[in-house]
Amino acid sequence: MEKIWLNEAFKGEVPNGFQGKVGWQSPSNIALVKYWGKHGKQLPQNPSISFTLSECCTETFIQYEKSEHLGFQFFFEGKENPAFGAKIEKFLLDNQAFFPFINQLNMKVESRNTFPHSSGIASSASSMSAFVMCLLDIEYWLARTERQRAGIFSVVPQKASYFSRLASGSACRSVYPKMALWGATEAYNGSSDEYAVPLENDIHPVFKTFRDSILIVSGEKKSVSSRAGHGLMEGNPYAPARYAQANENIKNLLTALKSGDLDTFINITESEALQLHALMMCSNPSFILMKPNTLHIIEEVRNFRNETQIPLCFTLDAGPNVHLLYPESEAKKVEKFIKSELVTYCNQGRWIADHVGDWPKLLV
Ligand code: PMV
């Protein structure tokens, strides 16, 4: 795949007067089978599957113009943010063989999230994929002679997924609607470690409108970056068993997603969330990423499910916040339950009503 994109790279001179603005909105995603552990150049140790979200997105704009060398400025929510800018600039420099034109451009990047500040929600998937969509859009304008889109989708999703992965692993799953699979598995034809593939056509309708209510237990920054977390898997004695189990979970989850088997879906989803946290607990150094209220919510959710038979389950990211997953048809009852029993465990009563979402959106 690398060779294909190297061959396709726009290697010409950026024309004088080349300038413009591109903008994309890209969604966050929540993994069901988790990616935790990597090797080589951002390659996953095991495959992962996620829901694409709808409300938790990043909007990114790049204003660009021809220049003698790379000029780069990054603004986040109106303020210059050199730390985040440096991360993106590093991604650009590391990948300049694919995008040689960046060395002839001045770029001003403006980015903002559609979800609230300090909600503890990881934004690297949405922000990195939004940035990559913009970058590929600039490349598209360079490679075209007539300056109109003629109704053509200007960014190739597989290419967007490939480069989003290089920017931040899980970002590669954000460029597809509904659900995505990242990582090679015998259980799915065409799957790859290098990019994610869309699952939209292989899932039961119940999953296409699934809800994700995100309960904000803490808005604090994560105590372990995902970079450090992936690194800790290298010395984790349980890593080989974990990777084998993840592969098994992928296989069984793919079957359950196809048939609409909610019991298996719940079983795998909750087990994966707890495994991710268990892996952190037995790393060296060890980390406890849940808070007491995370456990209170988990206990309430399991009791509620037993009592009502409503197929509500939870998943967790590498932090204390809880994602509640359930079919749209149960939304009224679950939201009533959240408001009456669970908001008390949320930081300032905060939660985000999200649901399964669509493709990244073109903004400009
Ligand atoms: O993409 P990263 O490097 O931020 O890692 C994401 C890891 C998890 O969110 C915990 C799991 C996943 O598959 O998204």
Tab-separated table of C-alpha atoms and ligand atoms in Angstrom:
chain	number	residue	atom	x	y	z
A	1	MET	CA	0.000	0.000	0.000
A	2	GLU	CA	2.850	2.384	0.875
A	3	LYS	CA	4.215	2.032	-2.682
A	4	ILE	CA	0.862	2.905	-4.221
A	5	TRP	CA	0.590	6.145	-2.268
A	6	LEU	CA	4.242	7.006	-2.925
A	7	ASN	CA	3.665	6.542	-6.675
A	8	GLU	CA	0.509	8.590	-6.554
A	9	ALA	CA	2.097	11.470	-4.625
A	10	PHE	CA	1.793	14.883	-6.273
A	11	LYS	CA	5.457	15.622	-6.994
A	12	GLY	CA	5.039	18.636	-9.281
A	13	GLU	CA	5.640	22.308	-8.673
A	14	VAL	CA	2.847	24.027	-6.750
A	15	PRO	CA	1.535	26.622	-9.259
A	16	ASN	CA	2.003	30.310	-8.529
A	17	GLY	CA	-1.106	31.793	-6.993
A	18	PHE	CA	-2.251	28.423	-5.643
A	19	GLN	CA	-4.301	29.204	-2.559
A	20	GLY	CA	-7.623	28.427	-0.928
A	21	LYS	CA	-9.401	27.003	2.062
A	22	VAL	CA	-10.600	23.474	2.786
A	23	GLY	CA	-12.671	22.290	5.732
A	24	TRP	CA	-13.863	18.932	7.030
A	25	GLN	CA	-15.814	17.681	9.991
A	26	SER	CA	-14.825	14.222	11.159
A	27	PRO	CA	-16.394	12.082	13.883
A	28	SER	CA	-14.950	10.438	16.944
A	29	ASN	CA	-15.449	6.684	17.343
A	30	ILE	CA	-15.853	4.292	20.244
A	31	ALA	CA	-14.200	0.884	20.074
A	32	LEU	CA	-16.075	-2.274	21.033
A	33	VAL	CA	-13.120	-4.607	20.557
A	34	LYS	CA	-10.202	-2.462	21.667
A	35	TYR	CA	-6.935	-1.616	19.965
A	36	TRP	CA	-4.370	-1.672	22.765
A	37	GLY	CA	-0.813	-2.480	21.794
A	38	LYS	CA	0.999	-1.620	18.574
A	39	HIS	CA	4.177	-2.420	16.662
A	40	GLY	CA	6.181	-1.114	13.719
A	41	LYS	CA	4.798	1.971	12.051
A	42	GLN	CA	1.490	2.349	13.894
A	43	LEU	CA	0.377	-1.213	13.211
A	44	PRO	CA	-2.087	-2.819	15.621
A	45	GLN	CA	-1.299	-5.946	17.647
A	46	ASN	CA	-4.911	-7.045	17.188
A	47	PRO	CA	-7.923	-6.035	15.096
A	48	SER	CA	-10.522	-3.644	16.512
A	49	ILE	CA	-14.127	-2.698	15.726
A	50	SER	CA	-15.840	0.606	16.475
A	51	PHE	CA	-19.022	2.608	16.180
A	52	THR	CA	-18.635	5.926	14.399
A	53	LEU	CA	-20.238	8.697	16.468
A	54	SER	CA	-22.407	11.577	15.376
A	55	GLU	CA	-22.256	14.412	17.917
A	56	CYS	CA	-18.617	14.137	19.031
A	57	CYS	CA	-16.722	15.570	16.076
A	58	THR	CA	-13.822	17.821	15.166
A	59	GLU	CA	-14.119	20.563	12.557
A	60	THR	CA	-10.868	21.522	10.888
A	61	PHE	CA	-10.102	24.194	8.305
A	62	ILE	CA	-6.833	24.748	6.472
A	63	GLN	CA	-6.096	28.020	4.727
A	64	TYR	CA	-3.243	27.461	2.334
A	65	GLU	CA	-1.118	29.429	-0.127
A	66	LYS	CA	2.001	28.818	-2.177
A	67	SER	CA	5.209	29.556	-0.329
A	68	GLU	CA	8.967	28.969	-0.607
A	69	HIS	CA	8.928	26.461	2.261
A	70	LEU	CA	6.570	24.803	4.754
A	71	GLY	CA	4.826	27.344	6.971
A	72	PHE	CA	2.587	25.917	9.665
A	73	GLN	CA	0.381	27.448	12.321
A	74	PHE	CA	-2.199	25.623	14.399
A	75	PHE	CA	-5.135	27.193	16.254
A	76	PHE	CA	-7.434	25.203	18.518
A	77	GLU	CA	-10.755	26.776	19.464
A	78	GLY	CA	-9.501	30.219	18.477
A	79	LYS	CA	-6.147	30.111	20.278
A	80	GLU	CA	-2.756	29.201	18.893
A	81	ASN	CA	-1.829	25.756	20.265
A	82	PRO	CA	1.854	25.033	19.595
A	83	ALA	CA	1.822	21.693	21.468
A	84	PHE	CA	-0.906	20.137	19.337
A	85	GLY	CA	0.471	21.938	16.266
A	86	ALA	CA	3.873	20.302	16.833
A	87	LYS	CA	2.241	16.859	16.821
A	88	ILE	CA	0.574	17.507	13.473
A	89	GLU	CA	3.675	19.143	12.011
A	90	LYS	CA	5.668	16.051	13.019
A	91	PHE	CA	3.140	13.858	11.219
A	92	LEU	CA	3.550	16.047	8.102
A	93	LEU	CA	7.341	15.965	8.200
A	94	ASP	CA	7.440	12.210	8.852
A	95	ASN	CA	5.222	11.680	5.805
A	96	GLN	CA	6.569	14.303	3.416
A	97	ALA	CA	7.541	11.613	0.896
A	98	PHE	CA	3.788	11.106	0.370
A	99	PHE	CA	3.007	14.833	0.432
A	100	PRO	CA	6.089	16.587	-0.987
A	101	PHE	CA	3.952	19.631	-1.851
A	102	ILE	CA	3.755	20.607	1.841
A	103	ASN	CA	7.248	22.083	1.470
A	104	GLN	CA	5.796	24.656	-0.926
A	105	LEU	CA	2.835	25.675	1.206
A	106	ASN	CA	1.969	28.010	4.005
A	107	MET	CA	-0.791	26.414	6.084
A	108	LYS	CA	-2.936	27.955	8.773
A	109	VAL	CA	-4.982	25.283	10.536
A	110	GLU	CA	-8.029	26.091	12.647
A	111	SER	CA	-9.696	23.309	14.588
A	112	ARG	CA	-12.524	22.967	17.089
A	113	ASN	CA	-14.452	20.174	18.729
A	114	THR	CA	-18.244	19.927	18.717
A	115	PHE	CA	-18.186	18.375	22.196
A	116	PRO	CA	-17.580	20.356	25.362
A	117	HIS	CA	-14.179	21.354	26.725
A	118	SER	CA	-12.601	19.150	29.361
A	119	SER	CA	-15.103	16.339	29.001
A	120	GLY	CA	-12.251	13.836	29.131
A	121	ILE	CA	-13.226	12.599	25.669
A	122	ALA	CA	-10.277	11.685	23.505
A	123	SER	CA	-10.305	13.833	20.410
A	124	SER	CA	-7.301	12.435	18.578
A	125	ALA	CA	-9.431	10.160	16.364
A	126	SER	CA	-11.709	12.972	15.196
A	127	SER	CA	-9.033	15.671	15.034
A	128	MET	CA	-6.414	13.632	13.197
A	129	SER	CA	-8.903	12.245	10.681
A	130	ALA	CA	-10.327	15.742	10.071
A	131	PHE	CA	-6.810	17.052	9.456
A	132	VAL	CA	-6.006	14.217	7.046
A	133	MET	CA	-9.263	14.794	5.118
A	134	CYS	CA	-8.218	18.442	4.674
A	135	LEU	CA	-4.694	17.517	3.604
A	136	LEU	CA	-5.967	15.050	0.985
A	137	ASP	CA	-8.404	17.672	-0.213
A	138	ILE	CA	-5.535	20.105	-0.842
A	139	GLU	CA	-3.730	17.356	-2.753
A	140	TYR	CA	-6.898	16.821	-4.789
A	141	TRP	CA	-7.011	20.498	-5.787
A	142	LEU	CA	-3.349	20.368	-6.782
A	143	ALA	CA	-3.762	17.310	-8.951
A	144	ARG	CA	-6.777	18.656	-10.835
A	145	THR	CA	-6.715	21.027	-13.728
A	146	GLU	CA	-10.269	22.329	-13.657
A	147	ARG	CA	-11.147	23.847	-10.292
A	148	GLN	CA	-14.480	22.283	-9.588
A	149	ARG	CA	-15.544	19.168	-7.819
A	150	ALA	CA	-17.981	17.968	-10.481
A	151	GLY	CA	-19.778	15.968	-7.835
A	152	ILE	CA	-16.793	13.726	-7.193
A	153	PHE	CA	-15.941	12.748	-3.647
A	154	SER	CA	-12.552	14.385	-3.505
A	155	VAL	CA	-10.975	12.181	-0.839
A	156	VAL	CA	-10.516	8.417	-1.266
A	157	PRO	CA	-11.740	6.897	2.035
A	158	GLN	CA	-9.141	4.105	2.092
A	159	LYS	CA	-6.344	6.610	1.616
A	160	ALA	CA	-7.840	8.850	4.331
A	161	SER	CA	-7.960	5.834	6.636
A	162	TYR	CA	-4.344	4.854	5.841
A	163	PHE	CA	-2.949	8.301	6.682
A	164	SER	CA	-5.264	8.833	9.649
A	165	ARG	CA	-3.776	5.631	11.088
A	166	LEU	CA	-0.285	7.068	10.725
A	167	ALA	CA	-1.442	10.212	12.540
A	168	SER	CA	-3.235	8.373	15.384
A	169	GLY	CA	-4.118	4.661	15.210
A	170	SER	CA	-7.803	4.682	16.106
A	171	ALA	CA	-8.390	7.701	13.804
A	172	CYS	CA	-8.346	5.318	10.830
A	173	ARG	CA	-11.767	3.985	11.893
A	174	SER	CA	-13.351	7.474	11.917
A	175	VAL	CA	-13.554	7.917	8.145
A	176	TYR	CA	-16.417	5.442	7.606
A	177	PRO	CA	-20.110	5.608	8.518
A	178	LYS	CA	-21.758	3.412	11.181
A	179	MET	CA	-19.021	0.881	12.006
A	180	ALA	CA	-15.447	0.108	10.989
A	181	LEU	CA	-12.960	-2.723	11.371
A	182	TRP	CA	-9.222	-2.066	11.562
A	183	GLY	CA	-6.700	-4.894	11.522
A	184	ALA	CA	-6.199	-8.021	9.483
A	185	THR	CA	-8.435	-10.913	10.472
A	186	GLU	CA	-9.299	-14.149	8.699
A	187	ALA	CA	-12.864	-13.466	9.715
A	188	TYR	CA	-13.265	-10.569	7.271
A	189	ASN	CA	-12.183	-10.449	3.624
A	190	GLY	CA	-10.251	-7.345	2.699
A	191	SER	CA	-9.364	-6.412	6.285
A	192	SER	CA	-5.936	-4.872	6.780
A	193	ASP	CA	-3.524	-3.669	9.450
A	194	GLU	CA	-2.767	-0.643	7.262
A	195	TYR	CA	-6.242	0.870	7.065
A	196	ALA	CA	-9.761	0.322	8.333
A	197	VAL	CA	-12.649	-1.015	6.246
A	198	PRO	CA	-16.336	-0.065	6.473
A	199	LEU	CA	-18.727	-2.548	8.079
A	200	GLU	CA	-21.944	-0.746	7.196
A	201	ASN	CA	-23.069	-3.451	4.770
A	202	ASP	CA	-22.343	-6.306	7.153
A	203	ILE	CA	-24.327	-5.266	10.192
A	204	HIS	CA	-27.908	-5.821	11.271
A	205	PRO	CA	-30.147	-2.695	11.042
A	206	VAL	CA	-30.435	-2.525	14.859
A	207	PHE	CA	-26.775	-1.414	15.048
A	208	LYS	CA	-27.135	1.305	12.413
A	209	THR	CA	-29.083	3.538	14.772
A	210	PHE	CA	-27.489	2.485	18.074
A	211	ARG	CA	-27.300	5.077	20.834
A	212	ASP	CA	-24.197	6.007	22.822
A	213	SER	CA	-24.858	8.085	25.923
A	214	ILE	CA	-21.524	9.244	27.272
A	215	LEU	CA	-21.535	9.744	31.030
A	216	ILE	CA	-18.822	12.193	32.052
A	217	VAL	CA	-17.475	10.853	35.346
A	218	SER	CA	-14.425	13.083	35.181
A	219	GLY	CA	-13.447	15.894	32.834
A	220	GLU	CA	-9.788	15.645	33.791
A	221	LYS	CA	-7.052	14.927	31.301
A	222	LYS	CA	-6.226	11.216	31.029
A	223	SER	CA	-3.578	10.067	33.521
A	224	VAL	CA	-1.901	7.860	30.893
A	225	SER	CA	-1.620	8.930	27.286
A	226	SER	CA	-2.661	6.226	24.839
A	227	ARG	CA	0.892	6.344	23.471
A	228	ALA	CA	2.261	5.341	26.883
A	229	GLY	CA	-0.529	2.787	27.313
A	230	HIS	CA	0.283	1.048	24.028
A	231	GLY	CA	3.948	1.059	25.065
A	232	LEU	CA	3.175	-0.648	28.380
A	233	MET	CA	1.718	-3.629	26.532
A	234	GLU	CA	5.237	-4.504	25.388
A	235	GLY	CA	6.250	-5.725	28.831
A	236	ASN	CA	2.840	-6.982	29.893
A	237	PRO	CA	2.960	-10.723	30.670
A	238	TYR	CA	-0.695	-11.109	29.646
A	239	ALA	CA	-0.192	-9.505	26.207
A	240	PRO	CA	-0.092	-12.736	24.126
A	241	ALA	CA	-3.273	-14.045	25.779
A	242	ARG	CA	-4.911	-10.663	25.249
A	243	TYR	CA	-4.144	-10.570	21.525
A	244	ALA	CA	-5.450	-14.126	21.077
A	245	GLN	CA	-8.643	-13.239	22.952
A	246	ALA	CA	-9.161	-10.053	20.933
A	247	ASN	CA	-8.960	-12.069	17.707
A	248	GLU	CA	-11.552	-14.490	19.037
A	249	ASN	CA	-13.787	-11.596	20.117
A	250	ILE	CA	-13.523	-10.037	16.645
A	251	LYS	CA	-14.675	-13.249	15.029
A	252	ASN	CA	-17.638	-13.699	17.344
A	253	LEU	CA	-18.583	-10.028	17.313
A	254	LEU	CA	-18.637	-9.932	13.498
A	255	THR	CA	-21.117	-12.824	13.517
A	256	ALA	CA	-23.260	-11.161	16.193
A	257	LEU	CA	-23.230	-7.836	14.343
A	258	LYS	CA	-24.514	-9.536	11.232
A	259	SER	CA	-27.326	-11.459	12.893
A	260	GLY	CA	-28.314	-8.783	15.421
A	261	ASP	CA	-27.433	-11.034	18.381
A	262	LEU	CA	-27.564	-8.509	21.218
A	263	ASP	CA	-26.643	-10.970	23.993
A	264	THR	CA	-23.312	-11.795	22.367
A	265	PHE	CA	-22.785	-8.111	21.526
A	266	ILE	CA	-23.244	-7.164	25.201
A	267	ASN	CA	-21.078	-9.982	26.464
A	268	ILE	CA	-18.132	-9.136	24.208
A	269	THR	CA	-18.447	-5.354	24.543
A	270	GLU	CA	-18.409	-5.341	28.340
A	271	SER	CA	-15.670	-7.949	28.560
A	272	GLU	CA	-13.474	-5.910	26.181
A	273	ALA	CA	-13.948	-2.725	28.236
A	274	LEU	CA	-13.009	-4.500	31.454
A	275	GLN	CA	-10.049	-6.224	29.797
A	276	LEU	CA	-8.646	-2.893	28.618
A	277	HIS	CA	-8.719	-1.646	32.210
A	278	ALA	CA	-7.408	-4.937	33.594
A	279	LEU	CA	-4.433	-4.675	31.225
A	280	MET	CA	-3.656	-1.238	32.634
A	281	MET	CA	-3.948	-2.584	36.170
A	282	CYS	CA	-1.383	-5.298	35.521
A	283	SER	CA	1.083	-3.176	33.546
A	284	ASN	CA	4.299	-2.039	35.108
A	285	PRO	CA	3.835	0.655	36.316
A	286	SER	CA	0.177	-0.089	36.929
A	287	PHE	CA	-2.724	2.329	36.449
A	288	ILE	CA	-6.272	2.422	37.729
A	289	LEU	CA	-8.180	4.490	35.201
A	290	MET	CA	-11.673	3.956	36.628
A	291	LYS	CA	-13.084	6.159	39.393
A	292	PRO	CA	-15.457	4.961	42.127
A	293	ASN	CA	-18.363	6.436	40.147
A	294	THR	CA	-17.360	4.410	37.083
A	295	LEU	CA	-17.968	1.255	39.113
A	296	HIS	CA	-21.229	2.600	40.565
A	297	ILE	CA	-22.515	3.162	37.028
A	298	ILE	CA	-21.406	-0.291	35.856
A	299	GLU	CA	-23.198	-1.915	38.770
A	300	GLU	CA	-26.389	0.084	38.149
A	301	VAL	CA	-26.315	-0.761	34.438
A	302	ARG	CA	-26.014	-4.484	35.108
A	303	ASN	CA	-28.823	-4.406	37.681
A	304	PHE	CA	-31.043	-2.427	35.315
A	305	ARG	CA	-30.420	-4.926	32.522
A	306	ASN	CA	-31.224	-7.891	34.769
A	307	GLU	CA	-34.391	-6.295	36.079
A	308	THR	CA	-35.802	-4.900	32.830
A	309	GLN	CA	-34.266	-7.217	30.178
A	310	ILE	CA	-33.484	-4.032	28.212
A	311	PRO	CA	-30.283	-4.659	26.197
A	312	LEU	CA	-28.276	-1.805	27.689
A	313	CYS	CA	-24.512	-2.270	28.114
A	314	PHE	CA	-21.419	-0.198	28.781
A	315	THR	CA	-18.004	0.297	27.307
A	316	LEU	CA	-15.052	2.350	28.494
A	317	ASP	CA	-12.225	4.200	26.822
A	318	ALA	CA	-8.835	4.455	28.506
A	319	GLY	CA	-10.381	6.676	31.194
A	320	PRO	CA	-13.179	6.835	33.768
A	321	ASN	CA	-16.080	7.936	31.540
A	322	VAL	CA	-18.765	5.406	30.659
A	323	HIS	CA	-20.328	4.930	27.214
A	324	LEU	CA	-23.811	3.417	27.458
A	325	LEU	CA	-24.789	1.533	24.326
A	326	TYR	CA	-28.375	0.556	23.487
A	327	PRO	CA	-30.838	0.223	20.586
A	328	GLU	CA	-32.706	3.347	19.525
A	329	SER	CA	-36.020	1.618	20.301
A	330	GLU	CA	-35.099	1.652	24.025
A	331	ALA	CA	-33.995	5.301	24.059
A	332	LYS	CA	-36.910	6.657	26.091
A	333	LYS	CA	-36.579	4.112	28.895
A	334	VAL	CA	-32.799	4.320	29.059
A	335	GLU	CA	-32.761	8.122	29.084
A	336	LYS	CA	-35.262	8.098	31.919
A	337	PHE	CA	-32.962	5.697	33.798
A	338	ILE	CA	-29.927	7.923	33.139
A	339	LYS	CA	-31.727	11.018	34.399
A	340	SER	CA	-33.203	9.381	37.477
A	341	GLU	CA	-30.333	7.093	38.582
A	342	LEU	CA	-27.059	7.816	36.800
A	343	VAL	CA	-26.549	11.586	36.440
A	344	THR	CA	-25.772	11.684	40.145
A	345	TYR	CA	-22.501	9.850	39.353
A	346	CYS	CA	-21.580	12.291	36.570
A	347	ASN	CA	-19.254	15.254	36.982
A	348	GLN	CA	-21.626	18.250	37.325
A	349	GLY	CA	-24.369	15.963	36.035
A	350	ARG	CA	-22.859	16.039	32.553
A	351	TRP	CA	-23.586	13.484	29.852
A	352	ILE	CA	-23.653	13.596	26.060
A	353	ALA	CA	-26.462	12.002	24.044
A	354	ASP	CA	-24.736	10.590	20.997
A	355	HIS	CA	-25.619	7.940	18.431
A	356	VAL	CA	-24.101	6.066	15.522
A	357	GLY	CA	-23.006	8.524	12.853
A	358	ASP	CA	-22.078	8.953	9.224
A	359	TRP	CA	-19.199	9.881	6.937
A	360	PRO	CA	-16.940	12.846	7.597
A	361	LYS	CA	-18.592	15.985	6.191
A	362	LEU	CA	-17.218	18.501	3.759
A	363	LEU	CA	-17.506	22.006	5.316
A	364	VAL	CA	-15.920	24.247	2.688
B	1	PMV	O1	-5.559	5.728	18.673
B	1	PMV	P1	-4.936	5.785	20.010
B	1	PMV	O2	-3.448	5.584	19.932
B	1	PMV	O3	-5.346	7.034	20.759
B	1	PMV	O4	-5.445	4.518	20.884
B	1	PMV	C1	-6.798	4.329	21.185
B	1	PMV	C2	-6.965	3.296	22.214
B	1	PMV	C3	-8.378	3.070	22.737
B	1	PMV	O5	-9.175	4.208	22.541
B	1	PMV	C4	-8.316	2.782	24.215
B	1	PMV	C5	-9.024	1.854	22.075
B	1	PMV	C6	-9.486	2.012	20.651
B	1	PMV	O6	-9.463	1.016	19.937
B	1	PMV	O7	-9.921	3.108	20.268
